[in-house]
Amino acid sequence: MPKIIVEVMPKADLLDPQGKAVAGALGRLGHSAITDVRIGKRFELTVEGEVTEQILADVATLADEIFSNQVIEDVTSIRVEEAQA
Amino acid sequence: MPKIIVEVMPKADLLDPQGKAVAGALGRLGHSAITDVRIGKRFELTVEGEVTEQILADVATLADEIFSNQVIEDVTSIRVEEAQA
């Protein structure tokens, strides 16, 4: 069955405390090449049957209204992943 | 500056309670085409300078040891995203 992948990230201009904490830890561990870390969410939606335009439109609405908090997050991508044969 | 994207998902054979809750809510909202939802994490690492093989190897180790809990999660992908021009 095909999957729809929805990716949600913190808004670029907002502080990402979790990301900052990880970035700080990486710096202390000597990974100085990594200058910033941002942590978001990845949704894998399994779809019964074919992914129609209507389903994609519904998922875009769901992504805005349920999967992300529009005040602090952006939906950065929605893509279809066909089932591995 | 280039970015390394690390994606971490719950192990396929493990129950994902958060995903199940969302899937249930979508069903009640009438989105019956979506039969399963799994929710994972997406890390965006900003790298100073070029992404070398060594940095990629380090990130793979970090992904296993810090970004994911190997008991319940899998690192599903690590890829480089060149900076948009």
Coordinates of C-alpha atoms in Angstrom, one line a residue:
Chain A
M1 CA 0.0 0.0 0.0
P2 CA 1.3 3.5 -0.9
K3 CA 2.4 5.9 1.9
I4 CA 2.2 9.6 2.1
I5 CA 5.1 11.2 4.0
V6 CA 4.5 14.5 5.8
E7 CA 7.4 16.4 7.2
V8 CA 6.9 19.1 9.8
M9 CA 9.7 21.4 11.1
P10 CA 9.9 24.2 13.6
K11 CA 9.6 27.6 11.8
A12 CA 13.0 28.7 10.6
D13 CA 12.9 32.0 12.5
L14 CA 11.9 30.5 15.8
L15 CA 14.2 29.2 18.5
D16 CA 14.3 25.4 18.5
P17 CA 15.3 24.7 22.2
Q18 CA 15.5 20.9 21.6
G19 CA 17.7 21.4 18.6
K20 CA 19.9 23.9 20.4
A21 CA 20.4 21.5 23.2
V22 CA 21.5 18.7 20.9
A23 CA 23.7 21.1 18.9
G24 CA 25.4 22.2 22.2
A25 CA 26.0 18.5 23.2
L26 CA 27.5 17.7 19.8
G27 CA 29.8 20.7 20.1
R28 CA 31.0 19.4 23.5
L29 CA 31.5 15.9 22.0
G30 CA 33.9 17.5 19.5
H31 CA 31.6 17.5 16.5
S32 CA 32.4 21.2 15.7
A33 CA 31.5 20.8 12.0
I34 CA 27.8 20.5 12.9
T35 CA 26.8 24.2 13.6
D36 CA 23.0 23.8 14.0
V37 CA 20.5 21.1 14.7
R38 CA 16.7 21.4 14.1
I39 CA 14.3 18.6 15.1
G40 CA 10.9 18.0 13.5
K41 CA 8.4 15.3 13.0
R42 CA 7.9 12.8 10.2
F43 CA 4.5 11.3 9.6
E44 CA 4.0 8.1 7.5
L45 CA 0.4 7.6 6.5
T46 CA -0.5 4.3 5.0
V47 CA -3.2 4.7 2.3
E48 CA -5.7 2.0 1.3
G49 CA -5.8 1.8 -2.5
E50 CA -4.6 4.5 -4.8
V51 CA -3.5 8.0 -3.6
T52 CA -6.0 10.3 -5.4
E53 CA -5.8 14.1 -5.7
Q54 CA -8.7 14.3 -3.2
I55 CA -6.7 12.3 -0.6
L56 CA -3.6 14.5 -1.2
A57 CA -5.8 17.6 -0.7
D58 CA -7.2 16.1 2.5
V59 CA -3.8 15.3 3.8
A60 CA -2.6 18.8 3.1
T61 CA -5.5 20.1 5.2
L62 CA -4.8 17.6 7.9
A63 CA -1.1 18.5 7.9
D64 CA -2.0 22.2 8.5
E65 CA -4.7 21.6 11.1
I66 CA -3.7 18.4 13.0
F67 CA -0.1 17.3 12.2
S68 CA 1.4 20.8 12.8
N69 CA 1.0 23.7 15.1
Q70 CA 0.9 26.6 12.6
V71 CA 2.1 29.1 15.1
I72 CA 5.5 27.4 15.6
E73 CA 5.8 24.9 12.8
D74 CA 5.8 24.7 9.0
V75 CA 4.7 21.7 6.9
T76 CA 7.9 21.4 4.9
S77 CA 6.9 18.6 2.5
I78 CA 4.2 16.2 1.6
R79 CA 5.2 13.4 -0.8
V80 CA 3.9 10.0 -1.9
E81 CA 6.0 6.9 -1.5
E82 CA 4.9 4.0 -3.6
A83 CA 4.9 0.6 -1.8
Q84 CA 8.2 -1.3 -2.2
A85 CA 7.5 -4.2 -4.6
Chain B
M1 CA 25.7 25.5 4.1
P2 CA 24.8 21.9 3.3
K3 CA 22.5 20.0 5.6
I4 CA 22.4 16.4 6.6
I5 CA 18.9 15.0 7.1
V6 CA 18.5 12.1 9.5
E7 CA 15.1 10.3 9.7
V8 CA 14.2 8.1 12.7
M9 CA 11.0 6.0 12.8
P10 CA 9.6 3.7 15.4
K11 CA 10.6 0.0 14.7
A12 CA 8.1 -1.4 12.2
D13 CA 7.1 -4.4 14.4
L14 CA 6.5 -2.2 17.5
L15 CA 3.2 -0.6 18.5
D16 CA 3.3 3.2 17.9
P17 CA 0.8 4.4 20.4
Q18 CA 1.0 8.0 19.2
G19 CA 0.5 6.9 15.6
K20 CA -2.4 4.7 16.5
A21 CA -4.1 7.6 18.4
V22 CA -3.8 9.8 15.3
A23 CA -5.0 7.0 13.0
G24 CA -8.0 6.5 15.2
A25 CA -8.8 10.2 15.2
L26 CA -8.5 10.4 11.4
G27 CA -10.9 7.4 11.1
R28 CA -13.5 9.2 13.3
L29 CA -13.1 12.3 11.1
G30 CA -14.0 10.3 8.1
H31 CA -10.6 9.8 6.6
S32 CA -11.1 6.1 6.2
A33 CA -8.6 5.8 3.3
I34 CA -5.7 6.4 5.8
T35 CA -5.4 3.0 7.5
D36 CA -2.2 3.5 9.6
V37 CA -0.1 6.4 10.9
R38 CA 3.4 6.2 12.2
I39 CA 5.2 9.2 13.7
G40 CA 9.0 9.7 13.8
K41 CA 11.6 12.3 14.1
R42 CA 13.4 14.4 11.4
F43 CA 16.8 15.9 12.2
E44 CA 18.3 18.7 10.1
L45 CA 22.0 19.1 10.8
T46 CA 23.7 22.2 9.4
V47 CA 27.3 21.5 8.5
E48 CA 30.1 24.1 8.3
G49 CA 32.0 23.6 5.0
E50 CA 31.9 20.4 2.9
V51 CA 30.2 17.2 4.0
T52 CA 33.1 14.7 4.0
E53 CA 33.0 10.9 4.3
Q54 CA 34.2 11.3 7.9
I55 CA 31.4 13.7 8.8
L56 CA 28.9 11.3 7.3
A57 CA 30.4 8.4 9.3
D58 CA 30.2 10.5 12.5
V59 CA 26.6 11.4 11.8
A60 CA 25.7 7.7 11.3
T61 CA 27.2 6.9 14.7
L62 CA 25.4 9.8 16.3
A63 CA 22.2 8.7 14.7
D64 CA 22.5 5.3 16.3
E65 CA 23.7 6.5 19.6
I66 CA 22.1 9.9 20.3
F67 CA 19.3 10.6 17.8
S68 CA 17.6 7.3 18.1
N69 CA 16.8 4.8 20.8
Q70 CA 17.9 1.5 19.2
V71 CA 15.5 -0.5 21.3
I72 CA 12.4 1.0 19.8
E73 CA 13.5 3.1 16.8
D74 CA 15.3 2.6 13.5
V75 CA 17.4 5.2 11.6
T76 CA 15.6 5.0 8.3
S77 CA 17.6 7.4 6.3
I78 CA 20.6 9.7 6.3
R79 CA 21.0 12.0 3.3
V80 CA 22.8 15.2 2.3
E81 CA 20.8 18.2 1.2
E82 CA 23.0 20.8 -0.6
A83 CA 22.2 24.4 0.3
Q84 CA 19.6 26.1 -1.9
A85 CA 21.5 28.5 -4.2

